[in-house]
Amino acid sequence: MRVQRQWRDDLAAALKVSLVAVESEAVVPVRVASPKQEYAARTIRPKIHRLWQDYLVPLDTHDLAHRADDWDPGEAVDDPAALAARLPIDQSVGAGHETGGEAAALARLEEFIAHDLAHYHERRNDPTIDGSSRLSAYLHYGHLSPLTVALAALDHPGPGTDALLEELVVRRELSFNFCWYNPDYDRYEGVPDWARKTLEEHEDDPRPAHYTPEQLDRGETEDPYWNAAQRQMVQTGRMHNYMRMYWGKKLLEWSAGPREAHATMLALNNRYEQDGRDANSFVGVSWVLGLHDRPWARHPVFGTVRSMSASGLRRKFDMEAYVKAWVK
């Protein structure tokens, strides 16, 4: 992404020696997987599947002559809260509930493999069940390699592992593909032309409701399912992926137009999500507006962009239980 490239460029410019960047965020390197922006998961999936056996192999380890933990940090680091307070960040959000670091990441991976992987394909889409991997923040901050996760899962073949590899490798690396090849990955202009056209054709459609930024932030709307999703995100730094799709679709309904909806989704997501500002975050927001999707039946506000409804949630899940868990 843009900011990461700038970090590397700035570091290289400041050094008097060579700087080598090793791409370890993806299993299959982005430019190896595809030379262009892919249209959808179905177009990148066969390309990754043809290549991933070459990359799903354990890495050699080497003893280093100089380790980062041997360096003098220059100041005391025994008070992380004091260090964080000096950073130019939104201090009102507070720290997340997860413990960071490689040891915690590996412990969570071990727990997931032991208790959740076998049923991952059945449970991951139900917001009333904590069936997700809860590894995204560790992947985002580099505390855990996707290769480590994939290799651990492959020791336990089955439909759960197949579903995990689809999310971890195919879907996640589709997000990398978009952010690498589309310079507008974090802007409304990155949404596909067909989707922007149909959304803008319906920009003057009546909206069912409109809320202030403060009401949205606090999860105080007339939609209890949306409120529960928003409050889950604020309280835990995580939102169930299925609810994140519904959450975004409702923001589109409540916004003056698709550009405003994109900005609102990105601001809330990046403020509260532990994996905010990730490639998955940018793609998730643009997916709400039609990215990596196709035209559907026409609806007010949405045009031919896919819509979602509260009744659809109720048909699939125990939504009253979900609301009770997060709206007190």
CSV table of C-alpha atoms in Angstrom, one decimal:
chain,number,residue,atom,x,y,z
A,1,MET,CA,0.0,0.0,0.0
A,2,ARG,CA,1.0,3.6,-0.5
A,3,VAL,CA,2.1,4.4,3.0
A,4,GLN,CA,4.2,1.2,3.3
A,5,ARG,CA,5.9,1.9,0.0
A,6,GLN,CA,6.8,5.4,1.3
A,7,TRP,CA,8.2,3.9,4.5
A,8,ARG,CA,10.5,1.7,2.5
A,9,ASP,CA,11.5,4.4,0.1
A,10,ASP,CA,12.3,6.8,3.0
A,11,LEU,CA,14.4,4.1,4.8
A,12,ALA,CA,16.3,3.3,1.6
A,13,ALA,CA,17.1,6.9,1.1
A,14,ALA,CA,18.4,7.3,4.6
A,15,LEU,CA,20.7,4.3,4.5
A,16,LYS,CA,24.3,4.1,3.1
A,17,VAL,CA,23.9,0.4,2.4
A,18,SER,CA,21.6,-1.7,0.3
A,19,LEU,CA,18.1,-2.3,1.6
A,20,VAL,CA,16.3,-5.5,0.4
A,21,ALA,CA,12.6,-5.8,0.9
A,22,VAL,CA,11.2,-9.4,1.2
A,23,GLU,CA,7.6,-9.8,0.4
A,24,SER,CA,6.2,-12.0,3.2
A,25,GLU,CA,2.7,-10.5,3.6
A,26,ALA,CA,1.4,-12.9,0.9
A,27,VAL,CA,1.9,-16.6,0.3
A,28,VAL,CA,2.1,-16.1,-3.5
A,29,PRO,CA,3.9,-12.8,-4.3
A,30,VAL,CA,1.5,-10.2,-5.7
A,31,ARG,CA,3.1,-9.7,-9.1
A,32,VAL,CA,3.8,-13.4,-9.5
A,33,ALA,CA,0.1,-14.3,-8.9
A,34,SER,CA,-1.1,-11.9,-11.6
A,35,PRO,CA,0.3,-9.1,-13.8
A,36,LYS,CA,-2.9,-7.0,-13.6
A,37,GLN,CA,-5.8,-6.1,-11.4
A,38,GLU,CA,-8.2,-9.0,-11.1
A,39,TYR,CA,-11.9,-8.7,-11.6
A,40,ALA,CA,-13.0,-11.1,-8.8
A,41,ALA,CA,-12.0,-14.1,-6.7
A,42,ARG,CA,-13.0,-16.4,-9.5
A,43,THR,CA,-10.4,-14.9,-11.8
A,44,ILE,CA,-7.5,-14.9,-9.4
A,45,ARG,CA,-8.3,-18.2,-7.7
A,46,PRO,CA,-7.0,-20.6,-10.5
A,47,LYS,CA,-3.9,-18.5,-10.9
A,48,ILE,CA,-3.1,-18.8,-7.2
A,49,HIS,CA,-4.0,-22.5,-7.1
A,50,ARG,CA,-1.6,-23.2,-10.0
A,51,LEU,CA,1.3,-21.5,-8.0
A,52,TRP,CA,0.7,-22.0,-4.3
A,53,GLN,CA,2.3,-25.4,-4.0
A,54,ASP,CA,5.6,-23.8,-4.9
A,55,TYR,CA,5.2,-21.4,-2.0
A,56,LEU,CA,3.5,-23.5,0.7
A,57,VAL,CA,6.8,-24.8,1.9
A,58,PRO,CA,8.6,-24.3,5.2
A,59,LEU,CA,11.2,-21.6,5.2
A,60,ASP,CA,14.8,-22.2,6.2
A,61,THR,CA,15.9,-20.5,9.5
A,62,HIS,CA,19.3,-18.9,10.0
A,63,ASP,CA,21.2,-17.6,12.9
A,64,LEU,CA,21.7,-13.9,12.6
A,65,ALA,CA,24.9,-12.2,13.5
A,66,HIS,CA,23.0,-9.1,14.6
A,67,ARG,CA,19.5,-9.2,16.0
A,68,ALA,CA,17.1,-6.3,16.5
A,69,ASP,CA,16.5,-7.3,20.1
A,70,ASP,CA,20.3,-6.8,20.8
A,71,TRP,CA,20.1,-3.1,19.8
A,72,ASP,CA,19.9,-0.3,22.3
A,73,PRO,CA,16.4,1.2,21.9
A,74,GLY,CA,17.7,4.6,22.9
A,75,GLU,CA,15.2,5.0,25.7
A,76,ALA,CA,13.3,2.9,28.2
A,77,VAL,CA,10.5,0.8,26.7
A,78,ASP,CA,9.1,-0.6,29.9
A,79,ASP,CA,6.1,1.7,29.9
A,80,PRO,CA,4.3,1.1,26.6
A,81,ALA,CA,1.3,3.2,27.6
A,82,ALA,CA,3.5,6.3,28.0
A,83,LEU,CA,5.1,5.7,24.7
A,84,ALA,CA,1.8,5.3,23.0
A,85,ALA,CA,0.5,8.5,24.6
A,86,ARG,CA,3.2,10.4,22.7
A,87,LEU,CA,2.2,9.1,19.3
A,88,PRO,CA,0.1,11.3,16.9
A,89,ILE,CA,-2.9,8.9,17.0
A,90,ASP,CA,-6.5,8.9,18.1
A,91,GLN,CA,-6.0,8.4,21.9
A,92,SER,CA,-9.7,8.2,22.6
A,93,VAL,CA,-10.1,4.7,21.1
A,94,GLY,CA,-7.8,3.0,23.6
A,95,ALA,CA,-5.9,-0.2,23.2
A,96,GLY,CA,-7.4,-3.4,21.9
A,97,HIS,CA,-8.3,-6.4,24.0
A,98,GLU,CA,-6.0,-8.8,22.2
A,99,THR,CA,-2.4,-9.4,23.5
A,100,GLY,CA,0.1,-8.6,20.7
A,101,GLY,CA,3.3,-10.3,19.7
A,102,GLU,CA,4.5,-13.5,18.1
A,103,ALA,CA,4.0,-15.7,21.2
A,104,ALA,CA,0.3,-14.6,21.6
A,105,ALA,CA,-0.2,-15.0,17.9
A,106,LEU,CA,1.1,-18.6,17.9
A,107,ALA,CA,-1.0,-19.4,21.0
A,108,ARG,CA,-4.1,-18.2,19.2
A,109,LEU,CA,-3.2,-20.1,16.1
A,110,GLU,CA,-2.7,-23.3,18.2
A,111,GLU,CA,-6.1,-22.8,19.9
A,112,PHE,CA,-7.8,-22.2,16.5
A,113,ILE,CA,-6.3,-25.3,15.0
A,114,ALA,CA,-7.3,-27.4,18.0
A,115,HIS,CA,-10.8,-26.2,18.5
A,116,ASP,CA,-12.2,-24.4,15.5
A,117,LEU,CA,-10.5,-25.4,12.3
A,118,ALA,CA,-12.5,-28.6,11.7
A,119,HIS,CA,-15.8,-26.6,11.8
A,120,TYR,CA,-14.5,-23.4,10.3
A,121,HIS,CA,-16.4,-23.9,7.0
A,122,GLU,CA,-19.7,-24.3,8.9
A,123,ARG,CA,-19.3,-21.7,11.6
A,124,ARG,CA,-17.3,-18.8,10.1
A,125,ASN,CA,-20.3,-17.0,8.5
A,126,ASP,CA,-22.6,-17.1,11.6
A,127,PRO,CA,-22.2,-13.9,13.7
A,128,THR,CA,-23.8,-15.5,16.7
A,129,ILE,CA,-21.0,-18.0,16.9
A,130,ASP,CA,-17.3,-17.1,17.5
A,131,GLY,CA,-16.2,-19.3,14.7
A,132,SER,CA,-13.7,-17.0,13.0
A,133,SER,CA,-10.0,-17.5,13.3
A,134,ARG,CA,-9.4,-14.1,15.1
A,135,LEU,CA,-6.0,-14.0,13.4
A,136,SER,CA,-6.4,-10.9,11.2
A,137,ALA,CA,-4.9,-8.4,13.6
A,138,TYR,CA,-1.8,-10.6,14.0
A,139,LEU,CA,-1.5,-10.9,10.3
A,140,HIS,CA,-2.0,-7.2,9.8
A,141,TYR,CA,0.8,-6.2,12.2
A,142,GLY,CA,3.2,-8.9,11.1
A,143,HIS,CA,3.1,-10.9,14.3
A,144,LEU,CA,2.2,-14.0,12.4
A,145,SER,CA,3.0,-15.1,8.8
A,146,PRO,CA,0.2,-16.3,6.5
A,147,LEU,CA,2.6,-19.1,5.6
A,148,THR,CA,2.8,-20.2,9.2
A,149,VAL,CA,-1.0,-20.3,9.4
A,150,ALA,CA,-1.4,-22.2,6.1
A,151,LEU,CA,1.2,-24.8,6.9
A,152,ALA,CA,-0.3,-25.4,10.3
A,153,ALA,CA,-3.7,-25.9,8.8
A,154,LEU,CA,-2.5,-28.2,6.0
A,155,ASP,CA,-1.5,-30.7,8.7
A,156,HIS,CA,-5.2,-31.1,9.3
A,157,PRO,CA,-6.8,-31.6,5.8
A,158,GLY,CA,-10.5,-31.3,5.5
A,159,PRO,CA,-13.3,-28.8,4.5
A,160,GLY,CA,-12.4,-26.5,7.3
A,161,THR,CA,-8.8,-26.2,6.0
A,162,ASP,CA,-10.1,-25.7,2.5
A,163,ALA,CA,-12.3,-22.8,3.7
A,164,LEU,CA,-9.4,-21.2,5.6
A,165,LEU,CA,-7.1,-21.3,2.7
A,166,GLU,CA,-9.7,-19.7,0.5
A,167,GLU,CA,-9.9,-16.8,3.0
A,168,LEU,CA,-6.3,-16.6,4.0
A,169,VAL,CA,-4.7,-17.0,0.6
A,170,VAL,CA,-7.2,-16.4,-2.3
A,171,ARG,CA,-9.4,-13.7,-0.8
A,172,ARG,CA,-6.7,-12.0,1.2
A,173,GLU,CA,-4.4,-11.9,-1.8
A,174,LEU,CA,-7.1,-10.7,-4.0
A,175,SER,CA,-7.1,-7.6,-1.7
A,176,PHE,CA,-3.4,-7.2,-2.1
A,177,ASN,CA,-3.9,-7.5,-5.9
A,178,PHE,CA,-6.4,-4.6,-5.8
A,179,CYS,CA,-4.2,-2.4,-3.5
A,180,TRP,CA,-1.1,-3.0,-5.6
A,181,TYR,CA,-2.6,-2.4,-9.1
A,182,ASN,CA,-5.2,0.2,-8.4
A,183,PRO,CA,-3.8,3.6,-7.3
A,184,ASP,CA,-7.3,4.6,-6.0
A,185,TYR,CA,-7.6,1.6,-3.7
A,186,ASP,CA,-8.5,3.9,-0.7
A,187,ARG,CA,-10.7,6.3,-2.7
A,188,TYR,CA,-14.2,6.2,-4.1
A,189,GLU,CA,-12.7,6.3,-7.6
A,190,GLY,CA,-11.4,2.8,-7.0
A,191,VAL,CA,-14.9,1.4,-7.2
A,192,PRO,CA,-15.6,-0.2,-10.6
A,193,ASP,CA,-17.1,2.1,-13.3
A,194,TRP,CA,-20.3,0.1,-13.7
A,195,ALA,CA,-21.0,0.3,-9.9
A,196,ARG,CA,-20.3,4.0,-9.6
A,197,LYS,CA,-22.5,4.7,-12.6
A,198,THR,CA,-25.5,2.8,-11.2
A,199,LEU,CA,-25.0,4.2,-7.7
A,200,GLU,CA,-24.8,7.8,-9.0
A,201,GLU,CA,-28.0,7.2,-11.1
A,202,HIS,CA,-29.8,6.5,-7.8
A,203,GLU,CA,-28.1,9.2,-5.8
A,204,ASP,CA,-31.3,11.3,-5.6
A,205,ASP,CA,-33.4,8.4,-4.4
A,206,PRO,CA,-35.1,9.0,-1.0
A,207,ARG,CA,-33.1,7.6,1.9
A,208,PRO,CA,-34.9,5.7,4.7
A,209,ALA,CA,-32.9,7.5,7.4
A,210,HIS,CA,-30.0,9.8,8.0
A,211,TYR,CA,-27.8,9.8,11.2
A,212,THR,CA,-25.2,12.2,12.6
A,213,PRO,CA,-21.6,11.0,12.8
A,214,GLU,CA,-22.1,10.9,16.6
A,215,GLN,CA,-25.1,8.6,16.4
A,216,LEU,CA,-23.3,6.3,14.1
A,217,ASP,CA,-20.2,6.2,16.3
A,218,ARG,CA,-22.3,5.3,19.3
A,219,GLY,CA,-24.4,2.7,17.4
A,220,GLU,CA,-27.6,4.6,18.0
A,221,THR,CA,-29.8,4.0,15.0
A,222,GLU,CA,-33.2,2.4,14.5
A,223,ASP,CA,-31.6,-0.8,13.2
A,224,PRO,CA,-30.7,-3.1,16.2
A,225,TYR,CA,-28.6,-5.4,14.0
A,226,TRP,CA,-26.5,-2.5,12.8
A,227,ASN,CA,-26.1,-1.1,16.3
A,228,ALA,CA,-24.9,-4.5,17.5
A,229,ALA,CA,-22.3,-4.7,14.8
A,230,GLN,CA,-21.1,-1.2,15.4
A,231,ARG,CA,-20.8,-1.7,19.2
A,232,GLN,CA,-19.0,-5.0,18.7
A,233,MET,CA,-16.4,-3.2,16.7
A,234,VAL,CA,-16.1,-0.3,19.2
A,235,GLN,CA,-15.9,-2.6,22.2
A,236,THR,CA,-13.6,-5.3,20.8
A,237,GLY,CA,-11.8,-3.9,17.7
A,238,ARG,CA,-13.4,-6.7,15.7
A,239,MET,CA,-16.7,-7.0,13.7
A,240,HIS,CA,-17.9,-10.3,12.3
A,241,ASN,CA,-17.2,-10.3,8.6
A,242,TYR,CA,-20.8,-11.1,7.5
A,243,MET,CA,-22.1,-8.3,9.7
A,244,ARG,CA,-19.5,-6.0,8.3
A,245,MET,CA,-21.1,-6.5,4.9
A,246,TYR,CA,-24.6,-5.6,6.2
A,247,TRP,CA,-23.1,-2.7,8.3
A,248,GLY,CA,-21.7,-1.2,5.1
A,249,LYS,CA,-24.8,-1.7,3.0
A,250,LYS,CA,-26.9,0.1,5.6
A,251,LEU,CA,-24.4,3.0,5.7
A,252,LEU,CA,-24.9,3.3,1.9
A,253,GLU,CA,-28.7,3.5,2.4
A,254,TRP,CA,-28.3,6.2,5.1
A,255,SER,CA,-25.7,8.4,3.3
A,256,ALA,CA,-26.4,11.3,0.9
A,257,GLY,CA,-24.5,9.4,-1.8
A,258,PRO,CA,-22.0,6.7,-2.5
A,259,ARG,CA,-19.0,8.9,-2.1
A,260,GLU,CA,-20.1,9.9,1.4
A,261,ALA,CA,-20.9,6.3,2.3
A,262,HIS,CA,-17.3,5.2,1.2
A,263,ALA,CA,-15.8,7.9,3.4
A,264,THR,CA,-17.9,7.1,6.4
A,265,MET,CA,-17.2,3.4,6.2
A,266,LEU,CA,-13.5,3.9,5.8
A,267,ALA,CA,-13.4,6.4,8.7
A,268,LEU,CA,-15.3,4.1,11.1
A,269,ASN,CA,-13.5,1.0,10.1
A,270,ASN,CA,-10.0,2.4,10.3
A,271,ARG,CA,-10.7,4.1,13.6
A,272,TYR,CA,-11.9,1.1,15.5
A,273,GLU,CA,-10.9,-2.2,13.7
A,274,GLN,CA,-7.7,-3.7,15.0
A,275,ASP,CA,-6.9,-4.6,11.4
A,276,GLY,CA,-8.0,-1.3,10.0
A,277,ARG,CA,-6.0,0.2,7.1
A,278,ASP,CA,-5.4,-3.3,5.9
A,279,ALA,CA,-5.8,-4.3,2.3
A,280,ASN,CA,-8.8,-6.3,3.4
A,281,SER,CA,-10.3,-3.2,4.9
A,282,PHE,CA,-10.0,-1.1,1.8
A,283,VAL,CA,-11.4,-3.9,-0.3
A,284,GLY,CA,-14.2,-4.6,2.2
A,285,VAL,CA,-15.4,-1.0,2.0
A,286,SER,CA,-15.3,-1.0,-1.8
A,287,TRP,CA,-17.0,-4.4,-2.0
A,288,VAL,CA,-20.1,-2.8,-0.4
A,289,LEU,CA,-20.2,-0.5,-3.4
A,290,GLY,CA,-19.7,-3.2,-6.0
A,291,LEU,CA,-16.0,-4.1,-6.1
A,292,HIS,CA,-15.3,-7.8,-6.9
A,293,ASP,CA,-19.0,-8.3,-7.5
A,294,ARG,CA,-21.4,-8.3,-10.4
A,295,PRO,CA,-24.7,-6.4,-11.1
A,296,TRP,CA,-27.8,-7.7,-9.4
A,297,ALA,CA,-31.5,-6.9,-9.6
A,298,ARG,CA,-32.2,-3.1,-9.4
A,299,HIS,CA,-33.2,-1.6,-6.0
A,300,PRO,CA,-33.7,2.0,-4.8
A,301,VAL,CA,-30.4,3.6,-3.7
A,302,PHE,CA,-28.3,0.6,-4.7
A,303,GLY,CA,-29.2,0.5,-8.4
A,304,THR,CA,-27.8,-2.8,-9.6
A,305,VAL,CA,-25.2,-3.1,-6.7
A,306,ARG,CA,-26.0,-6.0,-4.4
A,307,SER,CA,-28.3,-5.1,-1.5
A,308,MET,CA,-28.8,-6.8,1.9
A,309,SER,CA,-31.8,-6.8,4.2
A,310,ALA,CA,-32.5,-7.3,7.9
A,311,SER,CA,-35.0,-10.1,7.0
A,312,GLY,CA,-32.2,-11.9,5.2
A,313,LEU,CA,-30.2,-11.9,8.5
A,314,ARG,CA,-33.2,-13.2,10.5
A,315,ARG,CA,-33.7,-16.1,8.0
A,316,LYS,CA,-30.1,-17.2,8.4
A,317,PHE,CA,-29.1,-16.4,12.0
A,318,ASP,CA,-30.4,-16.0,15.6
A,319,MET,CA,-30.2,-12.2,15.4
A,320,GLU,CA,-31.8,-11.6,18.7
A,321,ALA,CA,-29.0,-13.5,20.4
A,322,TYR,CA,-26.5,-11.4,18.5
A,323,VAL,CA,-28.2,-8.2,19.6
A,324,LYS,CA,-28.3,-9.3,23.2
A,325,ALA,CA,-24.6,-10.0,23.1
A,326,TRP,CA,-23.6,-6.4,22.1
A,327,VAL,CA,-26.5,-4.0,22.9
A,328,LYS,CA,-26.9,-3.7,26.7
